XYZ file of C-alpha atoms in Angstrom:
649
model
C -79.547 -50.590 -28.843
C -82.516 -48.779 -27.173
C -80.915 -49.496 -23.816
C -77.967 -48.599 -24.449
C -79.277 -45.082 -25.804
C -81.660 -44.579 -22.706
C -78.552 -45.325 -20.851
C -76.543 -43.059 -22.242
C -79.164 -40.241 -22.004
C -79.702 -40.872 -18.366
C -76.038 -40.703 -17.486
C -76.105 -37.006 -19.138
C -78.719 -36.299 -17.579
C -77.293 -37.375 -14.162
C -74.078 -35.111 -15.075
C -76.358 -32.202 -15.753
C -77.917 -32.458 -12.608
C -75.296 -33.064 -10.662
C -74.230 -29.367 -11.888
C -74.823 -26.548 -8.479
C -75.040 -23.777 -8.184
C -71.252 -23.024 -6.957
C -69.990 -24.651 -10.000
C -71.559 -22.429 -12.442
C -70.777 -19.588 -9.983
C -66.914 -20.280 -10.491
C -67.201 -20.777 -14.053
C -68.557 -17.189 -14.763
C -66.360 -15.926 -12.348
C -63.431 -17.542 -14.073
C -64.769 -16.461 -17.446
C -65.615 -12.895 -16.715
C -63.157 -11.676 -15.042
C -65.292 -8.347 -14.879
C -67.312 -9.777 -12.314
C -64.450 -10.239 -9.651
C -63.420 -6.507 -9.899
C -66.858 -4.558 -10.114
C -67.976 -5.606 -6.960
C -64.978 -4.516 -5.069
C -63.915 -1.373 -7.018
C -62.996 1.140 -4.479
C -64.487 4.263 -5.615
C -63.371 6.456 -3.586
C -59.572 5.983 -4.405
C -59.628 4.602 -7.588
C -62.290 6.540 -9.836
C -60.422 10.029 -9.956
C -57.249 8.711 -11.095
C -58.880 6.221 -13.689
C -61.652 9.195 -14.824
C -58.408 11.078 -15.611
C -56.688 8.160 -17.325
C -59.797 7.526 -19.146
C -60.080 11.175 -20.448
C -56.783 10.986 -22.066
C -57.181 7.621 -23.372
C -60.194 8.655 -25.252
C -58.164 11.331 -26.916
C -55.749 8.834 -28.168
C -58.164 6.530 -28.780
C -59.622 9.067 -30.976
C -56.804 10.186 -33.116
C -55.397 6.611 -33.270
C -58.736 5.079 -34.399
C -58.840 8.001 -36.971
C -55.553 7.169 -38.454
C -55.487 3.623 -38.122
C -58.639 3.027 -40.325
C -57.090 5.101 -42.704
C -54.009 2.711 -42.415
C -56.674 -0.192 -43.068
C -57.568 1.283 -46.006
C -60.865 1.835 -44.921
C -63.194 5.437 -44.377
C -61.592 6.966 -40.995
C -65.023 6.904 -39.272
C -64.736 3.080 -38.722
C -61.621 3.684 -36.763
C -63.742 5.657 -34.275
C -66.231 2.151 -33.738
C -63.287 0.308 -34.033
C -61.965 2.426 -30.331
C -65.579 2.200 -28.814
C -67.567 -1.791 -28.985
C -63.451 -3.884 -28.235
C -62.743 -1.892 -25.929
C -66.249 -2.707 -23.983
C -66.134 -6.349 -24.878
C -62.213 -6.582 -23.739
C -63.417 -5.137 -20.320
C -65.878 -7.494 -19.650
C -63.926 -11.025 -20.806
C -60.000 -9.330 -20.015
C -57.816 -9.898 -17.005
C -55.188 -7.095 -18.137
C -56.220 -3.770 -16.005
C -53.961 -1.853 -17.953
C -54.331 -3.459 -21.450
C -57.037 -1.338 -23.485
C -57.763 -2.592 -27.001
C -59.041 -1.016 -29.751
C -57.864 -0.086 -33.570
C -53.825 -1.226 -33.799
C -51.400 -0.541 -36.236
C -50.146 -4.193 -36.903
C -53.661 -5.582 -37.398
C -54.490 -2.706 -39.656
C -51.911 -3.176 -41.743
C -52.562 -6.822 -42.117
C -56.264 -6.384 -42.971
C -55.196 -3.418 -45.479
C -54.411 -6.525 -48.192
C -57.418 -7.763 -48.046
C -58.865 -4.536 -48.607
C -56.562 -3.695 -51.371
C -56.988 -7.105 -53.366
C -60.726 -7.806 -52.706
C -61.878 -4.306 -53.993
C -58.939 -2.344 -55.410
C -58.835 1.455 -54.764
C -60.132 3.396 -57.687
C -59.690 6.748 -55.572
C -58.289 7.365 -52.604
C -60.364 10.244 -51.459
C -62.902 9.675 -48.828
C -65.267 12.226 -49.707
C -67.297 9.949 -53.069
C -70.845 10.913 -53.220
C -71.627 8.000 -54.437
C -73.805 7.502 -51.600
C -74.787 3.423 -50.541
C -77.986 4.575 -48.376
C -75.929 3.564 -45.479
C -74.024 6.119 -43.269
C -74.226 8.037 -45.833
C -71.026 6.475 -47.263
C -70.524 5.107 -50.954
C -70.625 1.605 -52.138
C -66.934 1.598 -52.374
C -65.782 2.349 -49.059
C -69.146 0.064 -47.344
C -67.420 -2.808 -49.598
C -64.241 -2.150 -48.071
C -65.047 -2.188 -44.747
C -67.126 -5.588 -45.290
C -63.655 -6.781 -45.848
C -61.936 -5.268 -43.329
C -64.907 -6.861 -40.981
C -65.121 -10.359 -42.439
C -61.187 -10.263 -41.344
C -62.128 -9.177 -38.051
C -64.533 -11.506 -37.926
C -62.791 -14.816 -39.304
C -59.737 -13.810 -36.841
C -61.624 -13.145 -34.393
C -62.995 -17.071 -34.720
C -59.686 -18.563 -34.973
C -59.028 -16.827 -31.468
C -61.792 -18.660 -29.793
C -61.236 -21.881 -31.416
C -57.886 -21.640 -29.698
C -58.949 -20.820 -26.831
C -61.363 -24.114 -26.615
C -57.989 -25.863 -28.150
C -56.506 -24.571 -24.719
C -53.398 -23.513 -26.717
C -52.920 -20.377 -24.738
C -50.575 -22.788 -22.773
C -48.340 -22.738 -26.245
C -47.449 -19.357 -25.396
C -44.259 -20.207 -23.597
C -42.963 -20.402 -27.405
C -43.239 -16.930 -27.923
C -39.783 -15.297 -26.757
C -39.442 -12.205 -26.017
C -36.560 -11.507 -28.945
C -39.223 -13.011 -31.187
C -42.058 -10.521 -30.173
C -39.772 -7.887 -29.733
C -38.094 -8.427 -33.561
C -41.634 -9.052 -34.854
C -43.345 -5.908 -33.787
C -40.350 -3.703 -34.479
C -40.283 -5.147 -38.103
C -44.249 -4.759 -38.836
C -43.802 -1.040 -37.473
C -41.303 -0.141 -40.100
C -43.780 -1.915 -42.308
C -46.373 0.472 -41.177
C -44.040 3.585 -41.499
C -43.262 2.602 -45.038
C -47.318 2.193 -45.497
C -47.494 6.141 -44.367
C -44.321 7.548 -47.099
C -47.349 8.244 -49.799
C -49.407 10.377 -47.311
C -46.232 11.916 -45.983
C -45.332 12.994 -48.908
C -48.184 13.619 -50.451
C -47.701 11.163 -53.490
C -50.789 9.321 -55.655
C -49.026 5.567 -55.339
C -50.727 1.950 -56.078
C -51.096 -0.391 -53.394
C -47.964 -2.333 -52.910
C -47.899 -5.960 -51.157
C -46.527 -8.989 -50.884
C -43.082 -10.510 -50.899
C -39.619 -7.475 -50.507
C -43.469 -5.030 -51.121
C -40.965 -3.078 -48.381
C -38.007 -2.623 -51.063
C -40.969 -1.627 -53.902
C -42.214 0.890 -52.219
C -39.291 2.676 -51.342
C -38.000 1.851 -54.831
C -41.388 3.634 -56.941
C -40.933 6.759 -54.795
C -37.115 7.374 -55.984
C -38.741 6.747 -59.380
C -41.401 8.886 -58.913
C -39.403 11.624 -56.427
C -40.273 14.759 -58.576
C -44.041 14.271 -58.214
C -43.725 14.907 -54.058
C -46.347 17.224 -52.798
C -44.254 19.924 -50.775
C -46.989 21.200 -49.043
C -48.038 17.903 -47.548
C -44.148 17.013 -46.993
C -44.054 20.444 -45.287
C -46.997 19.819 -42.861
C -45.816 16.305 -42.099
C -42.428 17.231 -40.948
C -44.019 20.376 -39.117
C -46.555 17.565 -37.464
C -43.459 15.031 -36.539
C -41.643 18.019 -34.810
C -44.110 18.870 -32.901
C -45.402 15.873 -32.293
C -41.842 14.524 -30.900
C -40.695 17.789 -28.939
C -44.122 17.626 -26.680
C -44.650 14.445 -26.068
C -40.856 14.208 -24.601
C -41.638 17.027 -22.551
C -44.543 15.285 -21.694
C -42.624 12.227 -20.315
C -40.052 14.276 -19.133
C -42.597 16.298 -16.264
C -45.551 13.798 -16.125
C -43.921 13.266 -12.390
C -45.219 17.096 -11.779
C -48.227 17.092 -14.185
C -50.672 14.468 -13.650
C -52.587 15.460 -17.007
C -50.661 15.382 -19.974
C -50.891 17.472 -23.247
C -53.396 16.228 -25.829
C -50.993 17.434 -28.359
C -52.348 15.002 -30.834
C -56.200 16.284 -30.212
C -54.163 20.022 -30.215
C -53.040 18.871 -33.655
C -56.265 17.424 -35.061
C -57.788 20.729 -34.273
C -55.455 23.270 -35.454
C -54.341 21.790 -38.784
C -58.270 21.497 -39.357
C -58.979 24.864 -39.147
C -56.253 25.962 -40.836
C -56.874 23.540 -43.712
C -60.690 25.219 -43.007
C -59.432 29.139 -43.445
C -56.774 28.417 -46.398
C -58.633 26.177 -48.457
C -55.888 23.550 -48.770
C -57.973 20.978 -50.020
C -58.669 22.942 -53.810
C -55.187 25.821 -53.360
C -52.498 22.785 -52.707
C -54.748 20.093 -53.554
C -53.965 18.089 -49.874
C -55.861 14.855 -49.776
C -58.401 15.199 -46.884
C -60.572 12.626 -44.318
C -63.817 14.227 -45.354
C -67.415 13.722 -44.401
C -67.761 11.526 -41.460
C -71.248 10.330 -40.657
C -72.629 11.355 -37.088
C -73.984 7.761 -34.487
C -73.211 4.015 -34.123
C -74.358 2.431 -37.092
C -76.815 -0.962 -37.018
C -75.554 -4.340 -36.709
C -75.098 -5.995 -40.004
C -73.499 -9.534 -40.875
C -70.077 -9.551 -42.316
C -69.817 -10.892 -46.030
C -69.571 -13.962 -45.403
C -68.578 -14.926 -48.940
C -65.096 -13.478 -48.761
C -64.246 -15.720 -45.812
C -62.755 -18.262 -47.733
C -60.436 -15.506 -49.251
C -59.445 -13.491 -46.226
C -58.309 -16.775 -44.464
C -54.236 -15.815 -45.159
C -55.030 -12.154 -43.372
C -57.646 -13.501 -40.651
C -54.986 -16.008 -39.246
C -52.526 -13.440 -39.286
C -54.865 -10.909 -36.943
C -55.494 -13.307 -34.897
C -51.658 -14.378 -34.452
C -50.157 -11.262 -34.313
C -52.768 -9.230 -32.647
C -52.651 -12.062 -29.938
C -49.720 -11.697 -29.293
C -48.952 -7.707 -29.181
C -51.517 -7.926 -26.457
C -50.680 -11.018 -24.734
C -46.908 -8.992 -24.083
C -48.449 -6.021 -22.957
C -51.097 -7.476 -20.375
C -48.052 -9.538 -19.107
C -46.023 -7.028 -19.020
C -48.815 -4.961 -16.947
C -49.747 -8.167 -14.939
C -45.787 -8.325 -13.885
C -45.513 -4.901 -13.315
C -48.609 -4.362 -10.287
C -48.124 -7.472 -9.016
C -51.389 -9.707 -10.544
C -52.016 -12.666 -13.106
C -53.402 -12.830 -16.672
C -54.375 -16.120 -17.983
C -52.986 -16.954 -21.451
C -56.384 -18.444 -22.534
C -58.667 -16.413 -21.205
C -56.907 -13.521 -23.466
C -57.517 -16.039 -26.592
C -61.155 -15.784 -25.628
C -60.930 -11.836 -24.657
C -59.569 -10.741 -27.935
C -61.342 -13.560 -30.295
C -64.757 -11.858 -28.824
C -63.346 -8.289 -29.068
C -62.958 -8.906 -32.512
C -66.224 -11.104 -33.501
C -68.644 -9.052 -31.843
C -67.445 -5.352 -32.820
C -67.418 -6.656 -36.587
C -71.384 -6.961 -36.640
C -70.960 -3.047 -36.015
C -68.209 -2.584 -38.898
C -65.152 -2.485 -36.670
C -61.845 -3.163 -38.619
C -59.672 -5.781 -36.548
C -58.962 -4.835 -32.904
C -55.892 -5.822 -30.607
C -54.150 -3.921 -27.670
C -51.405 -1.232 -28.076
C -47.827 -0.359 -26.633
C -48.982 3.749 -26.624
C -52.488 3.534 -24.941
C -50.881 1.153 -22.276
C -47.776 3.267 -21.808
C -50.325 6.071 -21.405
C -52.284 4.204 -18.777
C -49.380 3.838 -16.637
C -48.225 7.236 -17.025
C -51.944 8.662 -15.629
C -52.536 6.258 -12.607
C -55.192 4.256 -13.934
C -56.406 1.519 -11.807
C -58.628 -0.675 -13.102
C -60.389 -0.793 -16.282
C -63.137 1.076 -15.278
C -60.191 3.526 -17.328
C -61.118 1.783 -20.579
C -65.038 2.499 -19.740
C -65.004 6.118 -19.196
C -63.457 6.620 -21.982
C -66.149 5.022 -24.544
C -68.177 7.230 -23.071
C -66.483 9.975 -24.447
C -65.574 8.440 -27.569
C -69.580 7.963 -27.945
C -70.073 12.157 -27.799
C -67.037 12.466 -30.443
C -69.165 10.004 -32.300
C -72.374 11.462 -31.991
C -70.892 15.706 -31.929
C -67.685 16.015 -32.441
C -67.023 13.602 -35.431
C -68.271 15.787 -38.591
C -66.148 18.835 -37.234
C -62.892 16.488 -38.852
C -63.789 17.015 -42.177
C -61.095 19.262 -43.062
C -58.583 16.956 -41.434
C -54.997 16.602 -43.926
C -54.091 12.601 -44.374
C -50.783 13.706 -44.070
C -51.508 14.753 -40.762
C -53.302 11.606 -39.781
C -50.175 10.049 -41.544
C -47.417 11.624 -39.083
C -49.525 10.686 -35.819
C -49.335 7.409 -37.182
C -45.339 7.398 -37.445
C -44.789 9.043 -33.805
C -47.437 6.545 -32.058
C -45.182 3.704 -33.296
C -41.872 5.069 -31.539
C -42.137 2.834 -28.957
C -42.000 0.003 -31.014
C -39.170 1.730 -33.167
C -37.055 2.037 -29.986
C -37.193 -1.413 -29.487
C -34.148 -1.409 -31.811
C -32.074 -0.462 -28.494
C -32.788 -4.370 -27.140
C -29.752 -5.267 -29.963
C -27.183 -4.276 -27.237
C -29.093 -6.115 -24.354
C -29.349 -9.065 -26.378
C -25.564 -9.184 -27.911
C -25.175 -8.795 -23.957
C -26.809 -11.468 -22.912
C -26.791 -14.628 -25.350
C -25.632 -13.736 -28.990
C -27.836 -16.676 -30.179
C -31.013 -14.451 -29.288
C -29.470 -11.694 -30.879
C -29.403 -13.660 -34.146
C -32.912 -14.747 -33.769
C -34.051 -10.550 -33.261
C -32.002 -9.902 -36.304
C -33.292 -12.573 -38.353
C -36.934 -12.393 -37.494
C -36.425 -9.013 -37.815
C -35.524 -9.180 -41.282
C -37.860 -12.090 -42.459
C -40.359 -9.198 -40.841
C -39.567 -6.794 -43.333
C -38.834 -9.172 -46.303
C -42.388 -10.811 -45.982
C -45.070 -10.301 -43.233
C -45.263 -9.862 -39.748
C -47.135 -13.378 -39.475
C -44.137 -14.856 -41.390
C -41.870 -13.335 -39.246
C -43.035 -14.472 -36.009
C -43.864 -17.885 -37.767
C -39.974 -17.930 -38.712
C -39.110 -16.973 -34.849
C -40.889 -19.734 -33.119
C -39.638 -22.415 -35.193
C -36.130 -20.991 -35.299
C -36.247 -20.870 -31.486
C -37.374 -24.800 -31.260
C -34.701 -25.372 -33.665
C -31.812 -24.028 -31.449
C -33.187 -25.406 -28.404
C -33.443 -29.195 -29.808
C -29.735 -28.036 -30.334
C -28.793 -27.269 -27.528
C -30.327 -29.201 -24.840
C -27.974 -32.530 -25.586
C -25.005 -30.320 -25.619
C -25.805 -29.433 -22.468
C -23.618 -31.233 -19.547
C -26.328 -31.363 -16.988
C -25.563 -32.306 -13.376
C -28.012 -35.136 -12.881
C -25.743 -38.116 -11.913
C -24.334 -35.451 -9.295
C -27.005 -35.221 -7.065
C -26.033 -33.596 -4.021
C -27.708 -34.595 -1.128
C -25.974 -32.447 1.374
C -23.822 -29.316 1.945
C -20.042 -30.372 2.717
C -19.669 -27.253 5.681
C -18.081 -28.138 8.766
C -19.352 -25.779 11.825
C -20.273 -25.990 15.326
C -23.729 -27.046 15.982
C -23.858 -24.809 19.446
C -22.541 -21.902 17.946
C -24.334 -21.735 14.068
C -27.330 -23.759 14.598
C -29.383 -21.096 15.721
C -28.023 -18.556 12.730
C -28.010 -21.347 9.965
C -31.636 -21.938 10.675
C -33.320 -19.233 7.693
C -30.723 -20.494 5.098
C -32.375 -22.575 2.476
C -30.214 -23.852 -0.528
C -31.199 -24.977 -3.724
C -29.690 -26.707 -6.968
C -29.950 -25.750 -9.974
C -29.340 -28.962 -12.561
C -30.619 -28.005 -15.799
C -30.036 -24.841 -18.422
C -32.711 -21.927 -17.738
C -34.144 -21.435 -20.848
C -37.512 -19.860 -22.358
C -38.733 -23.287 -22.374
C -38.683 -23.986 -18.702
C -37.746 -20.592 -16.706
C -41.900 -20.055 -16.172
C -42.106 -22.962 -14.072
C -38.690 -22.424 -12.399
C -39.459 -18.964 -11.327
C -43.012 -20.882 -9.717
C -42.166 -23.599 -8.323
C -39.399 -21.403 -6.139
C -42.296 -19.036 -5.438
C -43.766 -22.276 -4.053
C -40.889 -23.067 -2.107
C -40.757 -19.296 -0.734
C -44.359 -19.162 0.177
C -44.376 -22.536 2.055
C -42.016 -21.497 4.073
C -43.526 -18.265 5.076
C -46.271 -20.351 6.312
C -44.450 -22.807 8.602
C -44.602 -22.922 11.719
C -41.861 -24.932 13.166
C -38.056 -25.474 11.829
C -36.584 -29.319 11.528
C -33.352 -28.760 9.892
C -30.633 -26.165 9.336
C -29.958 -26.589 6.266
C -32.275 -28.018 3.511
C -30.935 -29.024 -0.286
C -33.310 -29.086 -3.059
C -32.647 -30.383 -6.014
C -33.721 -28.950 -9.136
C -34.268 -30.758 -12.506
C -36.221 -30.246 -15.826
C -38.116 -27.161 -13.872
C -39.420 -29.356 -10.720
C -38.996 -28.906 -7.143
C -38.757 -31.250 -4.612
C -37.821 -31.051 -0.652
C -39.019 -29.740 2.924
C -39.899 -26.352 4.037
C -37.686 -24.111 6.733
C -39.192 -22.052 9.045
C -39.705 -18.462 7.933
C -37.809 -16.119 10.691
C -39.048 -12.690 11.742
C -36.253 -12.098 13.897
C -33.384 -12.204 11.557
C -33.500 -12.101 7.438
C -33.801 -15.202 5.480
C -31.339 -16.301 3.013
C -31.959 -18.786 -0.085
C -28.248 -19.628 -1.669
C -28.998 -21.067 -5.446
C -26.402 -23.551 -6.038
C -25.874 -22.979 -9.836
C -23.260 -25.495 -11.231
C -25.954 -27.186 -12.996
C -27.315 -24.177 -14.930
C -24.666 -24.818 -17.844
C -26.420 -22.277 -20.451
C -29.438 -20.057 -20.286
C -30.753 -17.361 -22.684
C -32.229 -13.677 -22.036
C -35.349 -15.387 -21.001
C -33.619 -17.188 -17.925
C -31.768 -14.349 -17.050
C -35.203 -12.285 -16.789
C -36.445 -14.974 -14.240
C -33.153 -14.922 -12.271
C -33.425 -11.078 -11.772
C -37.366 -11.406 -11.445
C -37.036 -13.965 -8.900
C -34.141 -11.780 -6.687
C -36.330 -8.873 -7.156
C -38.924 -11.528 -5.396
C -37.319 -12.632 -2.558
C -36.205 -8.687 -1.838
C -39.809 -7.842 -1.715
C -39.698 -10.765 0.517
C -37.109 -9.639 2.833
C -35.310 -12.960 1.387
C -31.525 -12.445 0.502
C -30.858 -14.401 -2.178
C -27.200 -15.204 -2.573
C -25.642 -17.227 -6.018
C -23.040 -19.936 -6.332
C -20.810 -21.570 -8.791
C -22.352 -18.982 -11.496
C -19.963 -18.489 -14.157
C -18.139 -15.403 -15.440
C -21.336 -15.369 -18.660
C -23.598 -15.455 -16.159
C -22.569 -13.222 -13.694
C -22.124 -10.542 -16.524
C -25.633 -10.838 -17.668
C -27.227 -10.519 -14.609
C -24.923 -7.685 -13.466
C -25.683 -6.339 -16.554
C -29.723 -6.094 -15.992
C -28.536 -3.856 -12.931
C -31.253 -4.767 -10.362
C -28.729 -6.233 -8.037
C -27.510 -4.343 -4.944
C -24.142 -2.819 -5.403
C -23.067 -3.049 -1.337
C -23.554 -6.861 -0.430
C -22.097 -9.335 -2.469
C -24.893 -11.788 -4.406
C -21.944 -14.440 -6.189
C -19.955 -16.609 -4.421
C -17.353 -19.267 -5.763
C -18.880 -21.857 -3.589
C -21.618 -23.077 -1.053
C -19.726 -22.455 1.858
C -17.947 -19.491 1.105
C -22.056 -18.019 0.781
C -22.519 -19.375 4.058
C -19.213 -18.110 5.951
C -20.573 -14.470 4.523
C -23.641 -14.852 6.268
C -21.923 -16.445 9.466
C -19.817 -13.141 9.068
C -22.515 -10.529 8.645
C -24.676 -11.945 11.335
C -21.893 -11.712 13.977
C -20.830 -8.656 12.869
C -25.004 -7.784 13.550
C -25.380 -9.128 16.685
C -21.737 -6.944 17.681
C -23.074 -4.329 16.564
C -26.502 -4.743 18.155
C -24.143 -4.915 21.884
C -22.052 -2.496 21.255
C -25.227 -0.001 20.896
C -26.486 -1.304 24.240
């Protein structure tokens, strides 16, 4: 037994020393991905744009972290550490330049019931004296936020733990008419969540199961007791609110720096709730006293762990996930990759670490990256400069909100989540497309709003799987017809040379969500082995395709004339939204590539949903009813070149 111990000692120890220097090297590179960009920032082209960016992220930050706490039933100041310690821990562990995290609706919301059932609100006015020692808050709202954190904490676990689980490789599950259903339903949540402060109304805490239907149900009940003051200042808010920020998108092309108008806001209905006295005249519920510096670290509770655990899974789900679309999104967008794990590990420490500094739960959102994009940013260096300004609201700025109207709070709340709203426009695109995803957005949609938004996306994924299993054996795949070779008769003097660049390949299996991510790289394989050849062997090379694998030789990539990759599509006998994404991703692609990418045997479904994504050239044919009828177009088109090309001389 001792040997056998000693043994097994020795051969760690061999394994530990066998470790270099290199290894570990790679590992922290691959870890922290901030340590790949830092070093080769360039500052002299990319600092002004993302100073700029990072100056109007800060605003938003700002008002968002102000409004979301509120939404997380928690005192408004945590909202403002909530947009400061993620967003630094995001930028050191995060591979999504544009993503920048901080306080988010969705999470808020979900955290809001643990709030609301662990200590139940006796008063909803943030200004109690009854001071706790620290901040200079009351016991009340430090036990709230000791929730809020030991959420952000637990969920913020779970994310790690699957990110050693290596299930950010699951992620293929999550469809896009599942995200997109999800998010859209927890944002009407979230509006409904705001109707009290809207309209001014004292209202209980409603949750749980049709808690959507209650809610609107107690305020017809309880109509005649509607504040029309703060209904008055809301709609005034909204208005504005809406009218300048479309103007903003509409001339951001000739304005590089937006209007603040939500900072604009913040300021001007403080002041006047300042001058008139609102607070004691109309009696409008204000933020109140917000204490001034980062508070110390302090331990979450941990003895409300075991009673958070519904609400910690569900941050760490849906949070995940809002984010995990929106680096992708940004990733697909400037031309880079995110790693689906690495994000678990990003966001589970951008919510573990922040909650020692009583941060409610973090994720990213669809506004502050939307903003990014619209201001140039670059890099994440974006997300940086703007905690340093969020640290002088903290430290001078911050108790100059006292006089800040809910209701106010309450309508920046409702116009940040238009973007999600408007997602409701993806009905016709889906209906479009594949009517079966169109059921799933409706459905999840409405399991959304009927229960949670971790329910909801639960519901998704599984009803996803289910139709898939489905479908698949239904399917009438082409795998005992496998073509070896292209039935075209020409002459070898005449077409050899100008059949050389055409490379075809068969598609034998549906394109769904379920394979279309390894379709769309193994034929980025295919196109980028072929750029690197150097001599040609054939004229004409098949390839079949099955179950999201590629197999065959490469062609010679031309300089002199444009290559041409024909996808033989008999085989692809169904595909969802999904597939038809990758299609139109991958003949975007190949266009970047100087590749012309030409489609056969599609059907009539097919070739409307693609036409219908309208990223396909409108002068040069892409479908063809055959093989060779693709290939006597390019026999045509290159003559009719090289005529042309003598004609000129």
């Amino acid at each position: 037994m001792m040997t056998g111990a000693k043994r097994k000692r020795s051969t760690v120890w061999r394994k530990i020393q066998a470790v270099r220097f290199e290894d570990i090297k790679a590992w922290c590179m691959r870890r922290l991905p901030i340590l790949k960009w830092v070093p080769v920032y360039n500052w002299k082209e990319s600092l002004v744009p993302d100073t700029v960016s990072g100056m109007m992220l800060a605003i938003q930050q700002v008002t968002q972290g102000l409004a979301f706490a509120a939404l997380s039933s928690v005192h408004p100041v945590f909202g403002l550490y909530g947009s400061f310690f993620p967003v630094i821990v995001y930028a050191i562990f995060g591979m999504g330049r544009h993503v920048a995290t901080g306080t988010f609706a969705l999470t808020s919301l979900i955290s809001a019931n643990a709030v609301e059932r662990l200590v139940p609100s006796v008063t909803t006015n943030f200004t109690a004296n009854n001071n706790s020692g620290i901040l200079g808050l009351s016991e009340f709202e430090m036990q709230r936020i000791g929730v809020a954190a030991a959420v952000s904490f637990l969920g913020g676990i779970i994310q790690v733990a699957m990110f050693m689980l290596q299930l950010g490789r699951a992620t293929f599950l999550l469809t896009e008419p599942v995200i997109s259903a999800m998010t859209t339903g927890a944002a009407t949540h979230v509006v409904t969540s705001q109707v009290k402060y809207l309209l001014g109304m004292k209202m209980p805490y409603i949750s749980g199961p049709l808690g959507f239907f209650h809610i609107y149900a107690y305020v017809f009940e309880n109509i005649r007791s509607v504040q029309l003051e703060a209904l008055l200042l809301s709609l005034l808010s909204i208005v504005v609110l809406v009218l300048v920020k479309e103007l903003n998108e509409k001339f951001q092309r000739d304005i590089k720096v937006v209007l603040p108008i939500d900072l604009l806001l913040i300021i001007a209905t403080s002041i006047a709730c300042y001058y008139a006295d609102m607070e004691y005249v109309y009696g409008l519920e204000i933020v109140g006293h917000i204490p001034k510096g980062l508070p110390s670290p302090k331990m979450p509770p941990m003895n409300v762990l075991p009673e958070v655990v519904t609400e910690a899974f569900g941050v760490a789900l849906v949070g995940y996930v809002a984010s995990l679309a929106l680096a992708q999104g940004s990733a697909k967008k400037f031309k880079y990759t995110v790693d689906d794990n690495q994000e678990f590990l990003a966001h589970g420490l951008s919510n573990v670490i922040p909650s020692f500094f009583f941060c409610i739960p973090s994720a990213a959102a669809m506004g502050r990256t939307a903003l990014l994009y619209s201001t140039g940013a670059k890099t994440q260096m974006a997300c940086l400069i703007s905690c340093v300004l969020i640290l002088v609201v903290i430290y001078a700025i911050g108790p100059l909100l006292y006089w800040l109207p809910m209701c106010v709070l309450a309508s920046i709340i409702v116009v940040g989540l238009k973007g999600m709203l408007m997602q409701f426009c993806d009905l016709k695109k889906y209906w479009n497309v594949d009517k079966i995803d169109w059921s799933i957005w409706v459905s999840t949609y409405v399991f959304t709003i009927c229960f949670a938004a971790n329910v909801g996306l639960l519901y998704g994924v599984v009803c996803t799987i289910v139709i898939v299993i489905f479908r698949f054996p239904r399917a009438k795949t082409l795998n005992l017809k496998n073509v070896k070779e292209v039935e075209y008769k020409y002459k070898a003097e005449d077409n050899c040379e100008s059949l050389k660049q055409v490379k075809i390949i068969s598609v034998n299996n549906p394109l769904v969500f379920l394979n279309a991510r390894k379709f769309h790289a193994d034929l980025i394989k295919i196109i980028q082995k072929d750029s690197m050849s150097s001599q040609c062997e054939q004229n004409t090379l098949l390839c079949p395709f099955s179950n999201g694998s590629c197999h065959g030789e490469s062609v010679q990539s031309c300089h002199s004339e444009r290559c041409v990759l024909i996808l033989d599509c008999s085989g692809l006998n169904f595909f969802d939204y999904t597939g038809v994404s990758v299609l139109l991703q991958i003949y975007m692609d190949c266009k970047n590539r100087h590749i012309n990418v030409l489609l056969a045997h599609c059907k009539a479904s097919l070739i409307k949903a693609m036409q219908y994504g309208g990223y396909l050239e409108s002068e040069n044919p892409v479908f063809f009813e055959s093989i060779s009828s693709a290939i006597d177009a390019i026999q045509i088109h290159r003559n009719y070149s090289k005529y042309s090309e003598q004609s000129e001389v």
